[in-house]
Amino acid sequence: MFGLVAEHQPLIHARGLVKRFGEFTAVDGIDLDVEPGEAFGFLGPNGAGKSSTMRMISCVSMPSAGELRILGMDPVREGPAIRARLGVCPQLDNLDPDLTVRENLTTYARYFGLSRAQARERAEEMLDFAQLRDKASSKVEPLSGGMKRRLTIARAMVNEPDLVLLDEPTTGLDPQARHLLWERLFRLKQRGVTLVLTTHYMDEAEQLCDRLVVMDGGRIVAEGSPRSLIESYASPEVVELRFGSEPLEGFVERLSGVGDRVDVLPDRILLYAKDGDDAVSEVHRRGLAPSSVLVRRASLEDVFLHLTGRTLVD
Amino acid sequence: MVTLMVARQVSVGRVGAVVGRNVGALRSGASYWLVLVSGFFEPLLYLLSIGVGVGALVGRIPLGDGRVVSYAVFVAPAMLAASAMNGALAETTFNFFFKMKYAKTFEAILATPVRPIEVALGELTWAMVRSSFYTAAFLLVMAVMGLAEPWWALAALPATMLVGVAFGAAGMAVSTFLRGWQDFDLMTAAQFSLFLFSGTFAPVGGYPPVLAAVVQVTPLYHAVELVRGLALGRVEWALAGHALYLVVLAGLGLWVASRRIQRVLCS
Ligand SMILES: Nc1ncnc2c1ncn2[C@@H]1O[C@H](COP(=O)(O)OP(=O)(O)OP(=O)(O)O)[C@@H](O)[C@H]1O
Ligand SMILES: [Mg+2]
């Protein structure tokens, strides 16, 4: 499946990759290497530059500076050859409103050079993949948001891509559809397909991704496996404290020294500690009376909030 | 040289896939048929009301080569050229603009191996097909009404296809610059002015000199002259000039359109 070149080179290779829109720099010099068979994720707040990066990787938008190679090829000169092996699910659905669900799939397959017969066959498989068989003859417009999303994802698979790029694939899906999609993506991965996705759901990132980067302001601020990110950016346990409607800043000083770190969020305070219960005892010993206390294991969400959160006190 | 460079990039299969998408859209859209049919009747109504109706008052028109023909015979080829223009423009303005700006159709296509130039070529091919349906039907009407010799009518068909391609390409290039639907009023006005003043209803020789000079640089004039020359069996060197004008317009329109698609959608 993979060409000779790809075996010695990462599927995605970027150095100092930059994307500018006029004066504005959306992606500010990032380095990436994604290996064949990997599931790679982008996390980051709104406007971090995830979609801009994804569009460069999918060879529709040209880098403003830096080096980029996809599948061992140059996106500027070999765009069509690269795109032939990609499956792209953009952040916003751009299904064809003039066509039916089935025609959306067959027509898309034809853009990849599949014969009519092949296109029909693939479309039928993808109808099952997206569980849209009973909507096959419907136009796209009356579909629910989640159904459209599933169709967009199925459409991205119609050419049996080696590299699948999914920009917020499960946004708008109900929990059942999300789990179903995770399962499908997991199976693709087992078949050796490389996955690159962006998401705002930490559980999704933890479930699906072997490796993640967190982006903020066009830069990569952290990189690693979900587990290693939690280990390096959060303590084993987290205590969530709420104080009703009182302003939280006032408590920061009185909490200093409890646990390893204190983060103030708009609605609660997070204490990072090796042992959560010890930290709670210490809070009470200092005479504080939070309205609610929750001790839990640290998650990727904590890493994310710590790395990109606005209020941050060490 | 440029043609060669373009030709090397273009895959017939991918252009065909873009055309195929439009065939699919036509099949599954009932309202589209309605638009299609109405586009044919407009020039036909002009032919009947002005060519035949007003023609009865106008009398006969000298062609300049010694022949004198009825007004309807003079007007019919112009209506034919106009119907080629309308057919192609309807496709590459309204439909093209919608697909580019609102439906994001091209954005989706450009994530596949299809290139901007192939999108433009596919859309243009489809515009030409649509315009050819109009002109073929119109030529049939002309032959039946005795407004053109059948063989010359057949000879005019490829000329109307060229007209469709030239206007389709020019319209597509303009569409890539439009900001919103309000700009279409301007475009419709321009299209109607061309329709009225391109030697369509009266020989350009009879226009005031300034107007005649302006008209002679606009595209429908060349389209009308080319189609009229062939439909009336008046083959002369000037026709090659008119054809060349249309070929250049087509090439230019295509080039601008594909550049703009790239710029706007691959930013
Ligand atoms: N075509 C464009 N023209 C101008 N600015 C753009 C364009 N596309 C993106 N930007 C800007 O670049 C920045 C990064 O946008 P991008 O869409 O990559 O963010 P993102 O990380 O995908 O955010 P989200 O989570 O909201 O999808 C934003 O500030 C955005 O306004
Ligand atoms: Mg985004």
XYZ file of N, CA and C and ligand atoms in Angstrom, chain A residues 21 24 26 44-53 91 167-168 200, chain B residues 267, ligand 1:
85
model
N -2.438 34.643 6.878
C -3.550 35.228 6.117
C -3.333 36.728 6.157
N -1.889 38.396 9.388
C -2.144 37.515 10.523
C -1.481 36.147 10.345
N -1.605 32.450 11.355
C -2.501 31.463 11.967
C -1.710 30.259 12.474
N -6.496 21.947 21.013
C -6.205 23.371 21.113
C -7.473 24.175 21.129
N -7.436 25.348 21.774
C -8.646 26.169 21.854
C -9.055 26.710 20.477
N -10.236 27.304 20.400
C -10.713 27.904 19.144
C -9.686 28.904 18.626
N -9.398 28.810 17.349
C -8.475 29.764 16.732
C -7.008 29.405 16.916
N -6.726 28.217 17.460
C -5.333 27.837 17.717
C -4.553 27.591 16.430
N -5.280 27.297 15.347
C -4.604 27.023 14.081
C -4.687 25.561 13.664
N -5.565 24.808 14.294
C -5.689 23.377 13.970
C -6.203 23.184 12.537
N -7.308 23.837 12.211
C -7.874 23.657 10.869
C -6.936 24.188 9.798
N -6.275 25.295 10.077
C -5.331 25.839 9.097
C -4.235 24.818 8.815
N -3.772 24.143 9.871
C -2.748 23.109 9.690
C -3.319 21.933 8.898
N -13.930 20.573 8.687
C -14.655 20.933 9.912
C -16.130 21.202 9.622
N -11.275 16.706 10.688
C -11.302 17.949 11.462
C -12.586 17.993 12.293
N -12.449 17.755 13.565
C -13.580 17.661 14.497
C -14.661 16.708 13.982
N -12.223 18.618 20.192
C -12.350 19.365 21.444
C -12.759 18.428 22.573
N -6.922 29.132 -0.343
C -6.151 30.118 0.436
C -5.606 29.473 1.708
N -9.152 32.027 5.274
C -8.785 32.744 6.352
N -8.573 34.063 6.250
C -8.203 34.790 7.326
N -8.011 34.288 8.547
C -8.209 32.975 8.724
C -8.614 32.132 7.643
N -8.732 30.885 8.104
C -8.431 30.931 9.420
N -8.104 32.195 9.791
C -7.704 32.628 11.146
O -6.669 31.795 11.593
C -6.818 31.489 12.960
C -6.786 29.982 13.150
O -7.950 29.429 12.586
P -8.229 27.881 12.545
O -9.493 27.696 11.815
O -7.024 27.195 12.032
O -8.416 27.560 14.092
P -8.854 26.210 14.782
O -7.778 25.820 15.706
O -9.287 25.229 13.768
O -10.110 26.705 15.639
P -11.515 25.955 15.939
O -11.288 25.083 17.114
O -12.422 27.083 16.290
O -11.930 25.223 14.729
C -8.112 32.134 13.408
O -7.806 33.324 14.101
C -8.830 32.444 12.141
O -9.577 33.623 12.275
